[in-house]
Amino acid sequence: MKSVRLVEFGSSLQWEEKQDPEPKDSEVLLEVISCGVCHSDLHLRDGYYKIGGEEKLFVKDRGVKLPLTPGHEVVGRILKIGSKARSVSVGDIKLVYPWIGCGTCEECDSGNPQLCSAPRSLGIYQDGGYSDRILVPDEKWLLDIYDLSPEYACSYACAGLTAYGALKKALPLKKTDSLVIIGAGGLGMFASQLVGLLTDANIIFLDLDESRLEKLKELGFYTVPSSHPDVTAEVKKISGPLGVSAVIDFVNNSATSSLGFSLLKKNGTLIGVGLFGGELKIPTPILSLRSLTVRGSYTGSPSELKQLLRLVSANKILPVPVQIRNLKDADLALNDLSSGKVLGRLVLSGKSV
């Protein structure tokens, strides 16, 4: 078993080789085919999230313990199964649902383990997919990828699911409504794949990167550069003077969240998704007088991931651009992601290690 592990917060990942784990009971051991590189992995390596000003939320205070193998967007081939596993077979190729909960709390019982207060998420609280092997605690966390390629399917476990979960929270929208999506990186690209299947509303993308916006414009979306001297006026040329019905903020820093809030019309909804850090100051009378909703969105449930995979497969959606890197280059991949210049998704492959 060859893995790239986080041994110390704020430091480079380290290579490790050890004996393959043996699956017990309902556990399943998979050979990792593809593992997506996510912004959450950057925060994990850094050891904190920014929460406004100089304040930080340290991941160790959320229960993250080292050493740890990151990686929560995993497609693998089953190598071995525990004695109680019945629904899967050796050789099956599966996507791993990583947002595992305690299994006994109210959220887990209601089918939302991603909201569990004692999470056991793979790649965050348990070893994940920056490896050529991954041990999954139960067969129930393995999903069919239908006809999807592993290098594309893996990122639906987080980036795709996060985009899908946020879009669902913005619905329903009428054809005359407008939805602003802030951020045209990995999450924004997944949203661009899905949004046309979910609503006929006007979709407006905002981003600082002109090349990203150009790509989205080619796909038929309205776009406004975030660097425009009057973003609000440009958005309202498309949406109308009253503002937009919903904003999904895939960046979610102080500037973008404030902008998103300011764009809402009465009864509008701001959905914060990204973990870039910051704070949102809200005039409380405005919140009441305009009947506004501000809410967060964190990944999605197992049932939503199943819905998403069926939706993507059935509609033959054009894949988000993917760059494949060797597992040994995981640290460099995180550095490239941190630079903000990656179009689409980075995916690690353990095939050649």
Short mmCIF file of C-alpha atoms in Angstrom, two decimals:
data_model
loop_
_atom_site.label_atom_id
_atom_site.label_comp_id
_atom_site.label_asym_id
_atom_site.label_seq_id
_atom_site.Cartn_x
_atom_site.Cartn_y
_atom_site.Cartn_z
CA MET A 1 0.00 0.00 0.00
CA LYS A 2 1.59 3.25 -1.21
CA SER A 3 0.20 6.49 0.18
CA VAL A 4 0.94 10.22 0.34
CA ARG A 5 0.26 11.33 3.91
CA LEU A 6 -0.07 14.50 5.92
CA VAL A 7 2.18 14.16 8.94
CA GLU A 8 2.36 17.78 10.10
CA PHE A 9 -0.01 20.67 9.40
CA GLY A 10 1.57 23.32 7.19
CA SER A 11 4.14 20.90 5.80
CA SER A 12 4.55 18.93 2.59
CA LEU A 13 2.91 15.52 2.23
CA GLN A 14 5.13 12.48 2.80
CA TRP A 15 5.41 9.16 0.96
CA GLU A 16 4.66 5.97 2.91
CA GLU A 17 4.55 2.27 2.08
CA LYS A 18 3.02 -0.39 4.33
CA GLN A 19 1.13 -3.68 4.26
CA ASP A 20 -2.33 -3.67 2.63
CA PRO A 21 -5.15 -3.60 5.20
CA GLU A 22 -7.43 -6.65 5.43
CA PRO A 23 -11.17 -5.86 5.19
CA LYS A 24 -13.35 -7.24 8.01
CA ASP A 25 -17.13 -7.73 8.25
CA SER A 26 -18.72 -5.23 5.79
CA GLU A 27 -15.46 -3.43 4.99
CA VAL A 28 -14.22 -3.28 1.39
CA LEU A 29 -10.67 -2.78 0.13
CA LEU A 30 -10.35 -0.99 -3.20
CA GLU A 31 -7.50 -0.27 -5.57
CA VAL A 32 -7.64 3.48 -6.16
CA ILE A 33 -8.01 4.29 -9.85
CA SER A 34 -8.64 8.04 -9.57
CA CYS A 35 -8.75 10.53 -6.71
CA GLY A 36 -9.76 14.15 -7.14
CA VAL A 37 -7.74 17.00 -5.63
CA CYS A 38 -10.07 19.35 -3.75
CA HIS A 39 -9.76 22.81 -2.16
CA SER A 40 -10.69 21.15 1.14
CA ASP A 41 -7.40 19.24 0.89
CA LEU A 42 -5.58 22.58 0.82
CA HIS A 43 -7.23 23.69 4.06
CA LEU A 44 -6.41 20.31 5.55
CA ARG A 45 -2.73 20.64 4.60
CA ASP A 46 -2.62 24.21 5.95
CA GLY A 47 -4.37 23.09 9.13
CA TYR A 48 -6.96 25.86 9.29
CA TYR A 49 -9.77 27.85 7.69
CA LYS A 50 -9.84 31.65 7.69
CA ILE A 51 -12.97 32.95 9.40
CA GLY A 52 -12.51 36.71 9.13
CA GLY A 53 -9.74 39.16 9.91
CA GLU A 54 -6.80 37.30 11.43
CA GLU A 55 -8.99 34.65 13.02
CA LYS A 56 -8.62 31.00 12.06
CA LEU A 57 -10.59 27.82 12.66
CA PHE A 58 -8.03 25.05 13.17
CA VAL A 59 -8.91 21.65 11.74
CA LYS A 60 -7.39 19.90 14.76
CA ASP A 61 -10.10 21.58 16.85
CA ARG A 62 -12.67 19.91 14.59
CA GLY A 63 -11.25 16.49 15.43
CA VAL A 64 -8.77 15.97 12.58
CA LYS A 65 -5.83 13.85 13.75
CA LEU A 66 -2.49 13.19 12.06
CA PRO A 67 -0.93 11.32 10.37
CA LEU A 68 -3.67 11.14 7.75
CA THR A 69 -4.03 10.21 4.10
CA PRO A 70 -6.10 12.97 2.41
CA GLY A 71 -8.40 12.48 -0.56
CA HIS A 72 -12.18 12.15 -0.53
CA GLU A 73 -13.06 11.96 -4.25
CA VAL A 74 -12.30 8.32 -5.01
CA VAL A 75 -13.14 5.77 -7.69
CA GLY A 76 -11.62 2.35 -7.19
CA ARG A 77 -11.72 -1.29 -8.19
CA ILE A 78 -12.68 -3.75 -5.46
CA LEU A 79 -9.76 -5.99 -4.43
CA LYS A 80 -11.11 -7.70 -1.31
CA ILE A 81 -14.37 -7.76 0.66
CA GLY A 82 -15.15 -8.53 4.27
CA SER A 83 -17.06 -11.65 5.29
CA LYS A 84 -20.38 -9.77 5.67
CA ALA A 85 -20.26 -7.79 2.40
CA ARG A 86 -22.99 -9.09 0.08
CA SER A 87 -23.91 -6.38 -2.45
CA VAL A 88 -20.51 -5.95 -4.15
CA SER A 89 -17.99 -8.24 -5.83
CA VAL A 90 -14.25 -8.30 -6.42
CA GLY A 91 -13.51 -6.44 -9.65
CA ASP A 92 -16.44 -3.99 -9.40
CA ILE A 93 -15.54 -0.37 -10.08
CA LYS A 94 -17.24 1.97 -7.60
CA LEU A 95 -17.39 5.59 -6.53
CA VAL A 96 -16.91 6.05 -2.77
CA TYR A 97 -19.35 8.26 -0.85
CA PRO A 98 -16.89 9.86 1.62
CA TRP A 99 -19.12 11.88 3.96
CA ILE A 100 -19.60 9.16 6.52
CA GLY A 101 -21.24 9.93 9.86
CA CYS A 102 -21.53 8.23 13.23
CA GLY A 103 -24.51 6.17 12.04
CA THR A 104 -26.70 6.77 15.11
CA CYS A 105 -27.52 10.51 15.35
CA GLU A 106 -30.63 12.28 14.02
CA GLU A 107 -28.91 13.47 10.84
CA CYS A 108 -27.53 10.02 10.04
CA ASP A 109 -30.94 8.46 10.69
CA SER A 110 -32.54 10.97 8.31
CA GLY A 111 -30.12 10.11 5.50
CA ASN A 112 -27.82 13.12 5.88
CA PRO A 113 -24.53 11.74 7.25
CA GLN A 114 -22.71 14.75 5.75
CA LEU A 115 -24.30 16.84 8.52
CA CYS A 116 -23.35 14.48 11.36
CA SER A 117 -21.89 16.23 14.42
CA ALA A 118 -19.40 13.38 14.91
CA PRO A 119 -18.23 12.90 11.30
CA ARG A 120 -15.97 10.08 10.12
CA SER A 121 -15.42 11.38 6.61
CA LEU A 122 -12.83 9.59 4.48
CA GLY A 123 -9.80 11.72 3.67
CA ILE A 124 -10.54 14.05 6.60
CA TYR A 125 -11.13 11.95 9.72
CA GLN A 126 -10.13 8.58 8.25
CA ASP A 127 -7.51 7.73 5.64
CA GLY A 128 -8.61 8.61 2.12
CA GLY A 129 -7.62 8.25 -1.51
CA TYR A 130 -4.17 9.82 -1.89
CA SER A 131 -3.05 6.21 -2.08
CA ASP A 132 -3.19 3.14 -4.31
CA ARG A 133 -5.49 1.45 -1.76
CA ILE A 134 -8.43 2.62 0.32
CA LEU A 135 -10.34 0.75 3.01
CA VAL A 136 -14.04 1.69 2.99
CA PRO A 137 -15.86 0.99 6.30
CA ASP A 138 -19.01 -0.45 4.71
CA GLU A 139 -20.19 -1.60 1.31
CA LYS A 140 -23.18 0.76 1.54
CA TRP A 141 -20.89 3.70 0.80
CA LEU A 142 -20.05 2.36 -2.68
CA LEU A 143 -22.02 3.64 -5.70
CA ASP A 144 -22.27 2.67 -9.35
CA ILE A 145 -20.65 5.04 -11.85
CA TYR A 146 -22.67 3.67 -14.80
CA ASP A 147 -20.81 4.50 -18.01
CA LEU A 148 -18.72 7.33 -16.56
CA SER A 149 -14.92 7.25 -16.78
CA PRO A 150 -13.23 6.97 -13.35
CA GLU A 151 -11.17 10.15 -13.86
CA TYR A 152 -14.40 12.12 -14.37
CA ALA A 153 -16.64 10.22 -11.97
CA CYS A 154 -14.40 10.66 -8.90
CA SER A 155 -15.01 14.40 -8.58
CA TYR A 156 -18.76 13.93 -8.38
CA ALA A 157 -18.25 12.65 -4.80
CA CYS A 158 -17.44 16.19 -3.64
CA ALA A 159 -17.21 18.92 -6.26
CA GLY A 160 -20.11 17.63 -8.34
CA LEU A 161 -22.21 16.79 -5.29
CA THR A 162 -21.46 20.17 -3.70
CA ALA A 163 -22.56 21.98 -6.85
CA TYR A 164 -25.68 19.82 -7.16
CA GLY A 165 -26.62 20.27 -3.49
CA ALA A 166 -26.27 24.06 -3.75
CA LEU A 167 -28.29 24.25 -6.96
CA LYS A 168 -31.13 22.25 -5.40
CA LYS A 169 -31.27 24.73 -2.50
CA ALA A 170 -31.74 27.59 -4.99
CA LEU A 171 -34.78 25.93 -6.57
CA PRO A 172 -37.52 26.28 -7.59
CA LEU A 173 -36.87 29.19 -9.96
CA LYS A 174 -39.17 30.55 -12.68
CA LYS A 175 -38.06 31.19 -16.25
CA THR A 176 -38.17 34.92 -15.50
CA ASP A 177 -35.93 34.57 -12.43
CA SER A 178 -32.18 35.08 -12.41
CA LEU A 179 -29.57 33.02 -10.56
CA VAL A 180 -26.07 34.39 -10.00
CA ILE A 181 -23.24 31.91 -9.56
CA ILE A 182 -20.06 33.40 -8.10
CA GLY A 183 -16.94 31.42 -9.00
CA ALA A 184 -16.24 29.63 -12.29
CA GLY A 185 -13.55 27.25 -11.07
CA GLY A 186 -14.11 23.55 -10.40
CA LEU A 187 -17.43 23.97 -8.57
CA GLY A 188 -18.67 26.55 -11.04
CA MET A 189 -17.84 24.29 -13.97
CA PHE A 190 -19.81 21.44 -12.40
CA ALA A 191 -22.71 23.84 -11.82
CA SER A 192 -22.59 24.86 -15.49
CA GLN A 193 -23.00 21.18 -16.43
CA LEU A 194 -26.05 20.68 -14.25
CA VAL A 195 -27.99 23.92 -13.99
CA GLY A 196 -29.63 23.66 -17.42
CA LEU A 197 -31.09 20.28 -16.44
CA LEU A 198 -32.65 21.74 -13.28
CA THR A 199 -34.04 25.15 -14.23
CA ASP A 200 -34.93 27.49 -17.12
CA ALA A 201 -33.95 30.59 -15.13
CA ASN A 202 -31.38 33.09 -16.41
CA ILE A 203 -27.93 32.06 -15.20
CA ILE A 204 -25.23 34.69 -14.64
CA PHE A 205 -21.65 33.67 -13.78
CA LEU A 206 -19.20 36.00 -12.03
CA ASP A 207 -15.45 35.39 -11.87
CA LEU A 208 -12.16 37.30 -11.94
CA ASP A 209 -10.68 35.01 -14.59
CA GLU A 210 -11.65 36.17 -18.09
CA SER A 211 -10.67 32.84 -19.71
CA ARG A 212 -13.11 30.95 -17.46
CA LEU A 213 -15.88 33.39 -18.30
CA GLU A 214 -15.12 33.09 -22.00
CA LYS A 215 -15.56 29.33 -21.78
CA LEU A 216 -18.92 29.77 -20.03
CA LYS A 217 -20.01 32.36 -22.56
CA GLU A 218 -19.32 29.80 -25.30
CA LEU A 219 -21.67 27.45 -23.45
CA GLY A 220 -24.45 30.03 -23.64
CA PHE A 221 -24.34 31.58 -20.15
CA TYR A 222 -24.45 35.24 -19.20
CA THR A 223 -21.14 36.35 -17.66
CA VAL A 224 -19.93 39.42 -15.76
CA PRO A 225 -16.28 39.96 -14.77
CA SER A 226 -15.96 40.40 -11.00
CA SER A 227 -13.35 43.07 -11.73
CA HIS A 228 -15.93 45.29 -13.49
CA PRO A 229 -16.14 48.70 -11.79
CA ASP A 230 -19.92 48.31 -11.31
CA VAL A 231 -20.76 44.62 -11.09
CA THR A 232 -24.22 45.29 -9.65
CA ALA A 233 -25.24 47.47 -12.59
CA GLU A 234 -23.99 44.89 -15.09
CA VAL A 235 -25.90 42.09 -13.36
CA LYS A 236 -29.09 44.16 -13.25
CA LYS A 237 -28.85 44.78 -17.00
CA ILE A 238 -29.51 41.04 -17.29
CA SER A 239 -31.75 40.35 -14.30
CA GLY A 240 -33.75 43.57 -14.29
CA PRO A 241 -33.58 46.43 -11.76
CA LEU A 242 -35.08 44.54 -8.81
CA GLY A 243 -32.15 42.14 -8.47
CA VAL A 244 -31.76 38.36 -8.60
CA SER A 245 -33.76 35.59 -6.97
CA ALA A 246 -30.78 33.58 -5.74
CA VAL A 247 -27.02 33.72 -5.47
CA ILE A 248 -24.75 30.70 -5.06
CA ASP A 249 -21.32 31.75 -3.80
CA PHE A 250 -18.72 29.11 -4.57
CA VAL A 251 -15.96 31.43 -3.33
CA ASN A 252 -17.61 32.71 -0.15
CA ASN A 253 -15.08 35.21 1.11
CA SER A 254 -15.90 38.62 2.60
CA ALA A 255 -16.06 40.41 -0.75
CA THR A 256 -18.08 37.83 -2.66
CA SER A 257 -20.59 37.16 0.09
CA SER A 258 -21.23 40.89 0.53
CA LEU A 259 -21.66 41.28 -3.22
CA GLY A 260 -24.01 38.30 -3.38
CA PHE A 261 -26.15 39.67 -0.56
CA SER A 262 -26.38 43.08 -2.24
CA LEU A 263 -27.63 41.54 -5.51
CA LEU A 264 -30.70 39.85 -3.99
CA LYS A 265 -34.21 41.06 -4.68
CA LYS A 266 -36.96 40.74 -2.09
CA ASN A 267 -37.47 37.16 -0.90
CA GLY A 268 -34.11 36.23 -2.41
CA THR A 269 -31.69 33.60 -1.14
CA LEU A 270 -27.91 33.72 -0.68
CA ILE A 271 -26.28 30.28 -0.53
CA GLY A 272 -22.74 30.22 0.83
CA VAL A 273 -20.66 27.25 -0.29
CA GLY A 274 -16.93 28.03 -0.59
CA LEU A 275 -14.46 27.84 2.28
CA PHE A 276 -12.10 30.61 1.23
CA GLY A 277 -12.73 32.41 4.50
CA GLY A 278 -14.04 35.76 5.64
CA GLU A 279 -17.11 37.24 7.24
CA LEU A 280 -20.45 38.65 6.12
CA LYS A 281 -21.87 41.70 7.86
CA ILE A 282 -25.63 41.94 7.41
CA PRO A 283 -27.79 44.99 8.20
CA THR A 284 -30.46 43.24 10.25
CA PRO A 285 -33.35 45.57 9.27
CA ILE A 286 -32.63 44.81 5.58
CA LEU A 287 -32.78 41.09 6.29
CA SER A 288 -36.29 41.49 7.71
CA LEU A 289 -37.66 44.23 5.46
CA ARG A 290 -36.68 42.38 2.29
CA SER A 291 -37.49 38.90 3.65
CA LEU A 292 -34.08 37.55 2.65
CA THR A 293 -32.61 34.11 3.34
CA VAL A 294 -28.93 33.44 4.01
CA ARG A 295 -27.93 29.80 4.29
CA GLY A 296 -25.02 27.44 3.85
CA SER A 297 -24.67 24.31 1.77
CA TYR A 298 -22.27 21.46 2.58
CA THR A 299 -21.80 18.68 0.01
CA GLY A 300 -24.87 16.41 -0.19
CA SER A 301 -26.47 13.18 0.93
CA PRO A 302 -25.90 9.65 -0.42
CA SER A 303 -29.31 9.77 -2.11
CA GLU A 304 -28.40 13.06 -3.81
CA LEU A 305 -25.15 11.56 -5.06
CA LYS A 306 -27.09 8.64 -6.54
CA GLN A 307 -29.49 11.09 -8.20
CA LEU A 308 -26.54 13.06 -9.56
CA LEU A 309 -24.76 10.05 -11.04
CA ARG A 310 -27.96 8.91 -12.76
CA LEU A 311 -28.59 12.44 -14.06
CA VAL A 312 -25.08 12.82 -15.45
CA SER A 313 -25.06 9.39 -17.04
CA ALA A 314 -28.54 9.64 -18.56
CA ASN A 315 -27.90 13.07 -20.08
CA LYS A 316 -24.40 12.31 -21.41
CA ILE A 317 -23.11 15.54 -19.91
CA LEU A 318 -19.90 16.97 -21.38
CA PRO A 319 -17.22 16.28 -18.75
CA VAL A 320 -15.52 19.06 -16.80
CA PRO A 321 -11.89 19.45 -17.99
CA VAL A 322 -9.56 17.14 -16.04
CA GLN A 323 -5.78 17.18 -15.60
CA ILE A 324 -4.35 13.83 -14.44
CA ARG A 325 -1.30 13.84 -12.17
CA ASN A 326 0.79 11.05 -10.68
CA LEU A 327 0.11 10.21 -7.03
CA LYS A 328 3.72 11.08 -6.19
CA ASP A 329 3.03 14.65 -7.38
CA ALA A 330 0.13 15.23 -4.98
CA ASP A 331 1.88 18.08 -3.17
CA LEU A 332 2.65 19.87 -6.44
CA ALA A 333 -0.98 19.41 -7.50
CA LEU A 334 -2.13 21.11 -4.29
CA ASN A 335 0.29 23.98 -4.98
CA ASP A 336 -1.13 24.41 -8.47
CA LEU A 337 -4.66 24.38 -7.09
CA SER A 338 -3.68 27.00 -4.54
CA SER A 339 -2.48 29.29 -7.34
CA GLY A 340 -6.06 29.53 -8.62
CA LYS A 341 -5.06 28.95 -12.23
CA VAL A 342 -6.44 25.42 -12.68
CA LEU A 343 -9.31 25.13 -15.15
CA GLY A 344 -11.59 22.27 -14.19
CA ARG A 345 -10.28 19.52 -11.90
CA LEU A 346 -6.99 17.91 -10.91
CA VAL A 347 -7.10 14.12 -10.48
CA LEU A 348 -4.42 11.84 -9.03
CA SER A 349 -3.73 8.43 -10.50
CA GLY A 350 -1.89 5.69 -8.63
CA LYS A 351 -1.46 3.47 -11.69
CA SER A 352 2.22 4.22 -12.24
CA VAL A 353 3.49 4.40 -8.66
#
